[in-house]
């Protein structure tokens, strides 16, 4: 079954790329031209690089080669999405533009014909009817008859037909001229195809470029105040810096980690919550990239819970390594802080290796009169949080959709895609995350680090 699904996915993937080739290359270039050869080469190589970017590390390739494949491969993934969307939008305009140009051409042709018909004849050009018994000046004469000889009898009807046929052959247009007269509709089709393809390429490149600039420049800080009914006055104003989905890996490396750490520390939070998907890769490959995380500073420290990508990247090793960096692990565990309990559960992906979330272990036997703040990577864990009396759950995972219209797909799989919502007596806040998975591009879902300020409602 898995094999059949894989084959179906690859078939769709190949079919969509064939569609791009048809609209971007075949419809806009001449057969055998350099442009067609180059375009075909790009649309064969790029999807192979994209597939390679997904599987390069798991295939055991050297990390420098993984990075070399990941950059063009993942960027093509983002370009592919927006080229496809732009060209599909162009399909709506294509018949409209073709009809518009055909109408303009027809009007121009009709105008030219009318002008020729209405043009007055020049003086002296009127043709007089020749007498039937006299040969017209251009009437062919028999061989041997000179221009100065006495006119002889005009050629017979059969000879006139033969001469006319010979004249028609001499004046028949060349094949290239015929093609030139018939090339109007083809030229219109090529012009419209090139206009749509060029517009689509420009739109996609601009969209991806702006989206990449936003990610590579680092996340922006958002500030949010959340009132909690059971929070004591002593904890009013407590600030938690929430960071998720950093996705350090073959593209976002040490420099990006330094930028994230600097941004968090500049907010001077009381506590830092790293809610999963910190890395995409092994400790061996990313040890250098994650070193700046040791510089995180907060009065009550930095806490970490696993995300699904930790279990794709060697969770056991990462659980040990983040603690070596100074982060405090909350693996189905909790700690008491001044004014509230802070708990954390493993990601649901951990169930595949026997390390799934255990809400009873993390939240059982606690004082229900105290406020409970839960760190859980995925928003879908909110229902268990409600059942265990959690006041506030802090999550990530969704990236806010990352690439529009990905938010529409994210809404199908998550109760909340981004922002703050209430479920019963429990509030859920979902950050869009600091980094990006796959292409370092975000469209309609800017990256963020959120400083959540807890507010007491009791006098």
Tab-separated table of C-alpha atoms in Angstrom:
chain	number	residue	atom	x	y	z
A	1	UNK	CA	0.000	0.000	0.000
A	2	UNK	CA	2.821	2.374	0.904
A	3	UNK	CA	4.519	1.583	-2.409
A	4	UNK	CA	1.346	2.364	-4.349
A	5	UNK	CA	0.929	5.670	-2.531
A	6	UNK	CA	4.567	6.517	-3.257
A	7	UNK	CA	4.158	5.721	-6.951
A	8	UNK	CA	0.984	7.823	-7.120
A	9	UNK	CA	2.705	10.783	-5.455
A	10	UNK	CA	5.662	10.557	-7.844
A	11	UNK	CA	3.294	10.345	-10.820
A	12	UNK	CA	1.492	13.513	-9.738
A	13	UNK	CA	4.839	15.200	-9.067
A	14	UNK	CA	6.082	14.296	-12.552
A	15	UNK	CA	2.812	15.321	-14.179
A	16	UNK	CA	2.870	18.763	-12.599
A	17	UNK	CA	6.438	19.293	-13.759
A	18	UNK	CA	5.450	18.223	-17.276
A	19	UNK	CA	2.755	20.897	-17.131
A	20	UNK	CA	5.365	23.499	-16.121
A	21	UNK	CA	7.617	22.369	-18.972
A	22	UNK	CA	4.770	22.623	-21.455
A	23	UNK	CA	3.746	26.142	-20.452
A	24	UNK	CA	7.175	27.588	-19.690
A	25	UNK	CA	9.289	25.882	-22.351
A	26	UNK	CA	7.395	24.115	-25.128
A	27	UNK	CA	4.814	26.841	-25.682
A	28	UNK	CA	7.367	29.654	-25.676
A	29	UNK	CA	10.352	28.303	-27.614
A	30	UNK	CA	11.084	26.870	-31.055
A	31	UNK	CA	11.905	23.154	-31.455
A	32	UNK	CA	15.632	22.546	-31.271
A	33	UNK	CA	16.417	26.062	-30.045
A	34	UNK	CA	18.920	26.788	-27.281
A	35	UNK	CA	16.121	28.164	-25.126
A	36	UNK	CA	14.167	24.928	-25.350
A	37	UNK	CA	17.221	22.826	-24.539
A	38	UNK	CA	18.114	25.002	-21.548
A	39	UNK	CA	14.543	25.119	-20.217
A	40	UNK	CA	14.185	21.360	-20.540
A	41	UNK	CA	17.459	20.802	-18.689
A	42	UNK	CA	16.320	23.037	-15.812
A	43	UNK	CA	12.918	21.361	-15.500
A	44	UNK	CA	14.544	17.928	-15.394
A	45	UNK	CA	17.356	18.800	-12.971
A	46	UNK	CA	15.408	20.949	-10.498
A	47	UNK	CA	12.848	18.317	-9.398
A	48	UNK	CA	15.648	15.767	-9.024
A	49	UNK	CA	17.459	18.181	-6.703
A	50	UNK	CA	14.252	18.685	-4.725
A	51	UNK	CA	13.859	14.947	-4.234
A	52	UNK	CA	17.545	14.713	-3.364
A	53	UNK	CA	17.173	17.420	-0.720
A	54	UNK	CA	14.546	15.308	1.069
A	55	UNK	CA	16.578	12.110	1.109
A	56	UNK	CA	20.247	13.175	0.935
A	57	UNK	CA	21.018	12.978	4.662
A	58	UNK	CA	19.123	9.754	5.272
A	59	UNK	CA	21.072	8.294	2.332
A	60	UNK	CA	24.286	8.917	4.270
A	61	UNK	CA	25.794	11.526	1.950
A	62	UNK	CA	28.517	13.815	3.363
A	63	UNK	CA	26.988	16.864	5.033
A	64	UNK	CA	28.679	19.416	2.694
A	65	UNK	CA	27.065	17.586	-0.241
A	66	UNK	CA	23.719	17.532	1.612
A	67	UNK	CA	23.924	21.310	1.966
A	68	UNK	CA	24.913	21.751	-1.695
A	69	UNK	CA	21.831	19.802	-2.766
A	70	UNK	CA	19.490	21.356	-0.182
A	71	UNK	CA	19.901	25.001	-1.208
A	72	UNK	CA	18.852	24.725	-4.887
A	73	UNK	CA	16.538	21.792	-4.231
A	74	UNK	CA	14.443	23.413	-1.513
A	75	UNK	CA	14.372	26.784	-3.245
A	76	UNK	CA	13.022	25.044	-6.331
A	77	UNK	CA	10.317	23.560	-4.099
A	78	UNK	CA	9.086	27.064	-3.237
A	79	UNK	CA	9.397	28.297	-6.835
A	80	UNK	CA	7.517	25.228	-8.045
A	81	UNK	CA	4.542	26.059	-5.799
A	82	UNK	CA	4.210	29.651	-6.980
A	83	UNK	CA	4.991	28.951	-10.642
A	84	UNK	CA	2.206	26.390	-10.595
A	85	UNK	CA	-0.256	28.763	-8.920
A	86	UNK	CA	0.619	31.627	-11.282
A	87	UNK	CA	0.338	29.489	-14.416
A	88	UNK	CA	-2.992	28.051	-13.296
A	89	UNK	CA	-4.243	31.592	-12.822
A	90	UNK	CA	-2.927	32.328	-16.319
A	91	UNK	CA	-5.107	29.570	-17.744
A	92	UNK	CA	-8.115	31.732	-16.928
A	93	UNK	CA	-6.638	34.682	-18.825
A	94	UNK	CA	-5.262	32.733	-21.798
A	95	UNK	CA	-8.501	32.342	-23.841
A	96	UNK	CA	-9.517	35.912	-23.012
A	97	UNK	CA	-6.228	37.293	-24.318
A	98	UNK	CA	-6.332	35.130	-27.437
A	99	UNK	CA	-9.842	36.332	-28.295
A	100	UNK	CA	-8.844	39.922	-27.607
A	101	UNK	CA	-5.865	39.777	-29.956
A	102	UNK	CA	-7.891	37.941	-32.609
A	103	UNK	CA	-10.570	40.646	-32.491
A	104	UNK	CA	-7.991	43.427	-32.802
A	105	UNK	CA	-6.343	41.672	-35.728
A	106	UNK	CA	-9.720	41.204	-37.445
A	107	UNK	CA	-10.590	44.881	-36.966
A	108	UNK	CA	-7.217	45.971	-38.361
A	109	UNK	CA	-7.648	43.692	-41.384
A	110	UNK	CA	-11.148	45.007	-42.079
A	111	UNK	CA	-9.944	48.609	-41.811
A	112	UNK	CA	-7.119	47.973	-44.290
A	113	UNK	CA	-9.539	46.369	-46.762
A	114	UNK	CA	-11.962	49.288	-46.566
A	115	UNK	CA	-9.148	51.766	-47.131
A	116	UNK	CA	-8.035	49.921	-50.275
A	117	UNK	CA	-11.566	49.770	-51.642
A	118	UNK	CA	-12.230	53.461	-51.046
A	119	UNK	CA	-8.930	54.680	-52.513
A	120	UNK	CA	-9.574	56.753	-55.804
A	121	UNK	CA	-7.938	55.612	-58.992
A	122	UNK	CA	-5.095	57.722	-60.318
A	123	UNK	CA	-5.839	59.747	-63.518
A	124	UNK	CA	-5.079	57.925	-66.697
A	125	UNK	CA	-5.059	54.505	-65.099
A	126	UNK	CA	-8.518	53.461	-66.224
A	127	UNK	CA	-8.341	50.370	-68.364
A	128	UNK	CA	-10.192	50.464	-71.677
A	129	UNK	CA	-11.842	47.372	-72.977
A	130	UNK	CA	-9.887	45.965	-75.864
A	131	UNK	CA	-11.725	45.057	-79.006
A	132	UNK	CA	-12.290	41.354	-79.276
A	133	UNK	CA	-10.521	41.203	-82.605
A	134	UNK	CA	-7.384	42.882	-81.317
A	135	UNK	CA	-4.931	41.121	-79.067
A	136	UNK	CA	-4.253	42.816	-75.769
A	137	UNK	CA	-0.842	44.322	-75.405
A	138	UNK	CA	0.195	41.558	-73.047
A	139	UNK	CA	-1.349	38.790	-75.129
A	140	UNK	CA	1.296	36.161	-75.862
A	141	UNK	CA	2.445	35.850	-79.427
A	142	UNK	CA	3.681	32.892	-81.333
A	143	UNK	CA	7.336	32.090	-81.323
A	144	UNK	CA	9.244	34.047	-83.932
A	145	UNK	CA	6.921	37.040	-83.846
A	146	UNK	CA	8.820	40.220	-83.140
A	147	UNK	CA	7.444	43.263	-81.429
A	148	UNK	CA	7.738	45.294	-84.568
A	149	UNK	CA	6.099	42.721	-86.866
A	150	UNK	CA	2.690	43.105	-88.198
A	151	UNK	CA	0.245	41.799	-85.647
A	152	UNK	CA	-0.788	38.318	-86.424
A	153	UNK	CA	-3.767	36.408	-85.327
A	154	UNK	CA	-4.052	36.118	-81.547
A	155	UNK	CA	-3.313	32.776	-79.942
A	156	UNK	CA	-6.050	30.255	-79.784
A	157	UNK	CA	-8.071	29.493	-76.693
A	158	UNK	CA	-5.999	26.418	-75.794
A	159	UNK	CA	-2.772	28.356	-76.149
A	160	UNK	CA	-4.173	31.178	-73.986
A	161	UNK	CA	-5.036	28.686	-71.253
A	162	UNK	CA	-1.549	27.206	-71.381
A	163	UNK	CA	0.012	30.654	-71.160
A	164	UNK	CA	-2.241	31.599	-68.259
A	165	UNK	CA	-1.285	28.414	-66.459
A	166	UNK	CA	2.387	29.175	-67.044
A	167	UNK	CA	1.893	32.710	-65.669
A	168	UNK	CA	0.171	31.393	-62.597
A	169	UNK	CA	3.076	29.075	-61.889
A	170	UNK	CA	5.517	31.927	-62.281
A	171	UNK	CA	3.563	34.178	-59.921
A	172	UNK	CA	2.677	31.553	-57.297
A	173	UNK	CA	3.891	32.575	-53.802
A	174	UNK	CA	6.744	30.708	-52.220
A	175	UNK	CA	6.070	28.334	-49.333
A	176	UNK	CA	7.807	30.714	-46.905
A	177	UNK	CA	5.536	33.541	-48.024
A	178	UNK	CA	2.504	31.317	-47.553
A	179	UNK	CA	3.662	30.436	-44.095
A	180	UNK	CA	4.163	34.105	-43.346
A	181	UNK	CA	0.534	34.866	-44.317
A	182	UNK	CA	-0.733	31.970	-42.124
A	183	UNK	CA	1.466	32.701	-39.141
A	184	UNK	CA	-0.807	35.299	-37.566
A	185	UNK	CA	-2.689	32.989	-35.158
A	186	UNK	CA	0.505	31.100	-34.259
A	187	UNK	CA	2.271	34.366	-33.452
A	188	UNK	CA	-0.598	35.397	-31.236
A	189	UNK	CA	-0.446	32.113	-29.356
A	190	UNK	CA	3.288	32.409	-28.843
A	191	UNK	CA	2.988	36.024	-27.716
A	192	UNK	CA	0.268	35.182	-25.186
A	193	UNK	CA	2.185	32.114	-23.952
A	194	UNK	CA	5.345	34.139	-23.461
A	195	UNK	CA	3.475	36.933	-21.709
A	196	UNK	CA	1.813	34.527	-19.273
A	197	UNK	CA	4.989	32.498	-18.690
A	198	UNK	CA	7.079	35.619	-18.132
A	199	UNK	CA	4.557	37.092	-15.726
A	200	UNK	CA	4.314	33.804	-13.839
A	201	UNK	CA	8.101	33.495	-13.556
A	202	UNK	CA	8.476	37.083	-12.356
A	203	UNK	CA	5.657	36.707	-9.830
A	204	UNK	CA	7.022	33.426	-8.457
A	205	UNK	CA	10.607	34.685	-8.220
A	206	UNK	CA	9.540	37.890	-6.465
A	207	UNK	CA	7.310	36.019	-4.026
A	208	UNK	CA	10.020	33.518	-3.126
A	209	UNK	CA	12.692	36.205	-2.899
A	210	UNK	CA	10.692	38.347	-0.488
A	211	UNK	CA	9.715	35.272	1.544
A	212	UNK	CA	13.338	34.105	1.797
A	213	UNK	CA	14.503	37.543	2.885
A	214	UNK	CA	12.012	37.468	5.744
A	215	UNK	CA	13.244	34.098	7.020
A	216	UNK	CA	16.976	34.649	6.619
A	217	UNK	CA	16.753	38.036	8.346
A	218	UNK	CA	15.499	36.287	11.460
A	219	UNK	CA	12.198	36.200	13.353
A	220	UNK	CA	10.349	39.265	14.581
A	221	UNK	CA	9.243	39.650	18.199
A	222	UNK	CA	5.558	39.551	19.033
A	223	UNK	CA	4.207	40.469	22.454
A	224	UNK	CA	1.016	39.068	23.909
A	225	UNK	CA	-0.672	39.419	27.296
A	226	UNK	CA	-2.726	36.424	28.458
A	227	UNK	CA	-4.930	36.755	31.547
A	228	UNK	CA	-5.138	33.628	33.748
A	229	UNK	CA	-7.861	33.329	36.365
A	230	UNK	CA	-5.836	31.367	38.940
A	231	UNK	CA	-2.559	33.234	38.548
A	232	UNK	CA	-1.560	34.955	41.807
A	233	UNK	CA	-0.667	38.624	41.888
A	234	UNK	CA	2.926	37.689	42.671
A	235	UNK	CA	3.283	36.182	39.185
A	236	UNK	CA	1.530	39.028	37.362
A	237	UNK	CA	3.701	40.243	34.500
A	238	UNK	CA	5.779	37.041	34.299
A	239	UNK	CA	7.229	36.912	30.748
A	240	UNK	CA	7.843	33.721	28.770
A	241	UNK	CA	9.750	33.881	25.483
A	242	UNK	CA	8.162	31.191	23.295
A	243	UNK	CA	10.294	29.889	20.426
A	244	UNK	CA	9.495	26.926	18.221
A	245	UNK	CA	10.400	25.344	14.877
A	246	UNK	CA	13.876	26.825	14.538
A	247	UNK	CA	14.787	23.931	12.213
A	248	UNK	CA	18.553	24.257	12.298
A	249	UNK	CA	19.887	22.054	9.509
A	250	UNK	CA	21.602	22.102	6.124
A	251	UNK	CA	20.249	25.591	5.286
A	252	UNK	CA	19.667	27.421	8.574
A	253	UNK	CA	22.935	27.036	10.445
A	254	UNK	CA	25.027	28.599	13.176
A	255	UNK	CA	24.546	32.177	11.992
A	256	UNK	CA	20.791	31.776	12.166
A	257	UNK	CA	21.044	30.234	15.647
A	258	UNK	CA	23.064	33.243	16.826
A	259	UNK	CA	20.413	35.593	15.454
A	260	UNK	CA	17.632	33.720	17.269
A	261	UNK	CA	19.530	33.682	20.565
A	262	UNK	CA	20.306	37.389	20.316
A	263	UNK	CA	16.666	38.213	19.583
A	264	UNK	CA	15.437	36.176	22.559
A	265	UNK	CA	17.990	37.587	24.989
A	266	UNK	CA	17.184	41.151	23.932
A	267	UNK	CA	13.616	40.663	25.206
A	268	UNK	CA	14.995	39.911	28.717
A	269	UNK	CA	12.393	37.235	29.494
A	270	UNK	CA	11.828	35.585	32.853
A	271	UNK	CA	11.743	32.156	31.200
A	272	UNK	CA	12.462	30.707	27.753
A	273	UNK	CA	10.266	27.928	26.327
A	274	UNK	CA	11.656	26.003	23.329
A	275	UNK	CA	8.657	23.990	22.183
A	276	UNK	CA	10.141	21.522	19.727
A	277	UNK	CA	11.494	21.113	16.196
A	278	UNK	CA	14.789	22.675	17.079
A	279	UNK	CA	16.790	20.700	14.498
A	280	UNK	CA	16.685	18.859	11.179
A	281	UNK	CA	19.700	16.597	11.254
A	282	UNK	CA	21.985	14.607	13.498
A	283	UNK	CA	24.028	15.831	16.444
A	284	UNK	CA	27.142	14.857	14.490
A	285	UNK	CA	26.291	17.253	11.651
A	286	UNK	CA	24.737	20.088	13.670
A	287	UNK	CA	26.829	20.194	16.831
A	288	UNK	CA	28.547	23.377	15.675
A	289	UNK	CA	25.303	24.984	14.525
A	290	UNK	CA	23.508	24.595	17.881
A	291	UNK	CA	26.381	25.813	20.084
A	292	UNK	CA	24.979	29.385	20.336
A	293	UNK	CA	21.947	28.005	22.227
A	294	UNK	CA	24.201	27.708	25.260
A	295	UNK	CA	24.026	31.512	25.385
A	296	UNK	CA	20.284	31.692	26.131
A	297	UNK	CA	19.686	33.754	29.257
A	298	UNK	CA	16.585	34.052	31.444
A	299	UNK	CA	16.007	34.489	35.185
A	300	UNK	CA	14.269	31.122	35.504
A	301	UNK	CA	16.180	29.367	32.737
A	302	UNK	CA	15.357	27.810	29.361
A	303	UNK	CA	13.137	24.735	28.990
A	304	UNK	CA	12.808	22.301	26.091
A	305	UNK	CA	10.248	19.755	24.874
A	306	UNK	CA	10.616	17.523	21.841
A	307	UNK	CA	8.907	18.078	18.510
A	308	UNK	CA	8.241	15.574	15.763
A	309	UNK	CA	11.460	16.453	13.920
A	310	UNK	CA	13.622	15.507	16.886
A	311	UNK	CA	12.370	11.945	16.410
A	312	UNK	CA	13.370	12.109	12.738
A	313	UNK	CA	16.862	13.264	13.718
A	314	UNK	CA	17.895	10.967	16.585
A	315	UNK	CA	15.857	12.064	19.595
A	316	UNK	CA	17.935	10.216	22.218
A	317	UNK	CA	21.123	12.007	21.194
A	318	UNK	CA	19.406	15.387	20.981
A	319	UNK	CA	17.732	14.995	24.374
A	320	UNK	CA	21.184	14.538	25.905
A	321	UNK	CA	22.819	17.265	23.845
A	322	UNK	CA	20.300	20.055	24.569
A	323	UNK	CA	20.836	19.423	28.267
A	324	UNK	CA	24.586	19.748	27.727
A	325	UNK	CA	23.803	23.175	26.230
A	326	UNK	CA	22.031	24.236	29.432
A	327	UNK	CA	18.391	23.690	28.415
A	328	UNK	CA	16.182	21.925	30.976
A	329	UNK	CA	14.273	18.993	29.538
A	330	UNK	CA	10.592	18.527	30.360
A	331	UNK	CA	9.940	14.994	29.103
A	332	UNK	CA	6.493	14.249	30.529
A	333	UNK	CA	7.534	16.188	33.590
A	334	UNK	CA	6.823	19.449	35.434
A	335	UNK	CA	8.500	21.938	37.720
A	336	UNK	CA	7.074	24.356	40.272
A	337	UNK	CA	7.842	28.006	39.651
A	338	UNK	CA	6.830	31.016	41.726
A	339	UNK	CA	3.105	31.401	41.069
A	340	UNK	CA	2.455	28.480	38.642
A	341	UNK	CA	3.435	24.987	37.527
A	342	UNK	CA	5.334	24.549	34.265
A	343	UNK	CA	4.829	21.154	32.601
A	344	UNK	CA	5.998	19.614	29.354
A	345	UNK	CA	5.066	16.511	27.360
A	346	UNK	CA	6.801	14.648	24.569
A	347	UNK	CA	5.570	15.027	21.012
A	348	UNK	CA	3.073	12.490	19.691
A	349	UNK	CA	5.702	11.313	17.169
A	350	UNK	CA	7.518	9.796	20.130
A	351	UNK	CA	4.849	7.107	20.271
A	352	UNK	CA	6.637	5.455	17.342
A	353	UNK	CA	9.608	4.710	19.616
A	354	UNK	CA	7.770	4.250	22.890
A	355	UNK	CA	8.335	7.835	24.076
A	356	UNK	CA	4.940	9.423	23.501
A	357	UNK	CA	3.240	12.064	25.631
A	358	UNK	CA	2.133	11.069	29.149
A	359	UNK	CA	-0.201	13.735	30.559
A	360	UNK	CA	-0.869	11.775	33.706
A	361	UNK	CA	2.828	11.670	34.557
A	362	UNK	CA	3.349	15.333	33.722
A	363	UNK	CA	0.234	16.731	35.404
A	364	UNK	CA	-0.975	14.141	37.880
A	365	UNK	CA	-0.798	14.667	41.654
A	366	UNK	CA	-0.449	18.427	41.397
A	367	UNK	CA	-2.356	21.103	43.269
A	368	UNK	CA	-5.297	22.011	40.976
A	369	UNK	CA	-5.569	25.397	42.656
A	370	UNK	CA	-2.259	26.413	41.063
A	371	UNK	CA	-2.048	27.715	37.489
A	372	UNK	CA	-0.685	25.139	35.026
A	373	UNK	CA	1.237	26.173	31.918
A	374	UNK	CA	1.959	23.315	29.504
A	375	UNK	CA	4.602	23.093	26.775
A	376	UNK	CA	3.442	20.746	24.001
A	377	UNK	CA	4.743	20.908	20.454
A	378	UNK	CA	1.560	20.131	18.528
A	379	UNK	CA	-1.749	22.002	18.937
A	380	UNK	CA	-3.675	18.720	18.635
A	381	UNK	CA	-2.569	17.924	22.193
A	382	UNK	CA	-4.956	20.602	23.466
A	383	UNK	CA	-7.776	18.124	24.098
A	384	UNK	CA	-5.673	16.160	26.607
A	385	UNK	CA	-4.604	19.452	28.149
A	386	UNK	CA	-8.239	20.443	28.688
A	387	UNK	CA	-8.965	17.070	30.299
A	388	UNK	CA	-6.089	17.550	32.759
A	389	UNK	CA	-7.061	21.064	33.834
A	390	UNK	CA	-4.292	23.008	32.059
A	391	UNK	CA	-4.793	26.779	32.047
A	392	UNK	CA	-2.469	27.637	29.157
A	393	UNK	CA	-0.831	25.483	26.480
A	394	UNK	CA	2.066	26.860	24.428
A	395	UNK	CA	2.647	25.161	21.066
A	396	UNK	CA	4.196	25.497	17.605
A	397	UNK	CA	4.443	22.935	14.784
A	398	UNK	CA	2.128	24.569	12.218
A	399	UNK	CA	4.476	27.346	10.984
A	400	UNK	CA	1.244	29.253	10.397
A	401	UNK	CA	1.092	27.359	7.108
A	402	UNK	CA	4.547	28.731	6.053
A	403	UNK	CA	3.742	28.950	2.344
A	404	UNK	CA	0.337	30.341	1.408
A	405	UNK	CA	-2.064	28.630	0.772
A	406	UNK	CA	-0.521	26.056	3.119
A	407	UNK	CA	-2.484	27.599	5.961
A	408	UNK	CA	-5.628	26.074	4.451
A	409	UNK	CA	-4.068	22.607	4.665
A	410	UNK	CA	-2.770	23.297	8.183
A	411	UNK	CA	-6.304	24.160	9.282
A	412	UNK	CA	-7.446	20.678	8.287
A	413	UNK	CA	-4.927	19.019	10.627
A	414	UNK	CA	-4.760	21.429	13.574
A	415	UNK	CA	-7.375	22.989	15.856
A	416	UNK	CA	-5.468	26.281	15.799
A	417	UNK	CA	-2.953	27.305	13.139
A	418	UNK	CA	-1.608	30.459	14.788
A	419	UNK	CA	-2.543	32.819	17.602
A	420	UNK	CA	-4.573	32.518	20.787
A	421	UNK	CA	-7.816	30.567	21.139
A	422	UNK	CA	-9.808	29.167	24.055
A	423	UNK	CA	-10.957	25.579	24.498
A	424	UNK	CA	-13.189	25.331	27.531
A	425	UNK	CA	-11.199	26.621	30.494
A	426	UNK	CA	-7.901	26.175	28.643
A	427	UNK	CA	-6.237	28.739	26.412
A	428	UNK	CA	-4.008	27.650	23.538
A	429	UNK	CA	-1.338	29.857	21.986
A	430	UNK	CA	0.367	28.688	18.780
A	431	UNK	CA	3.481	30.480	17.552
A	432	UNK	CA	4.305	30.444	13.821
A	433	UNK	CA	7.879	29.504	14.667
A	434	UNK	CA	11.275	31.134	14.256
A	435	UNK	CA	12.641	29.251	11.254
A	436	UNK	CA	11.339	27.273	8.288
A	437	UNK	CA	11.230	23.669	7.218
A	438	UNK	CA	12.412	22.776	3.722
A	439	UNK	CA	12.717	25.980	1.690
A	440	UNK	CA	13.815	28.916	3.881
A	441	UNK	CA	10.788	30.826	2.632
A	442	UNK	CA	7.598	32.086	4.259
A	443	UNK	CA	4.639	33.613	2.442
A	444	UNK	CA	1.715	34.944	4.444
A	445	UNK	CA	3.094	33.477	7.672
A	446	UNK	CA	6.031	35.550	8.966
A	447	UNK	CA	8.335	33.929	11.501
A	448	UNK	CA	8.156	35.064	15.100
A	449	UNK	CA	9.344	34.722	18.666
A	450	UNK	CA	6.508	35.529	21.042
A	451	UNK	CA	6.910	37.065	24.480
A	452	UNK	CA	3.875	35.935	26.449
A	453	UNK	CA	3.153	38.036	29.515
A	454	UNK	CA	1.006	36.308	32.127
A	455	UNK	CA	-1.596	38.550	33.743
A	456	UNK	CA	-3.414	37.939	37.027
A	457	UNK	CA	-7.132	38.627	37.017
A	458	UNK	CA	-7.582	38.311	40.771
A	459	UNK	CA	-7.405	41.456	42.893
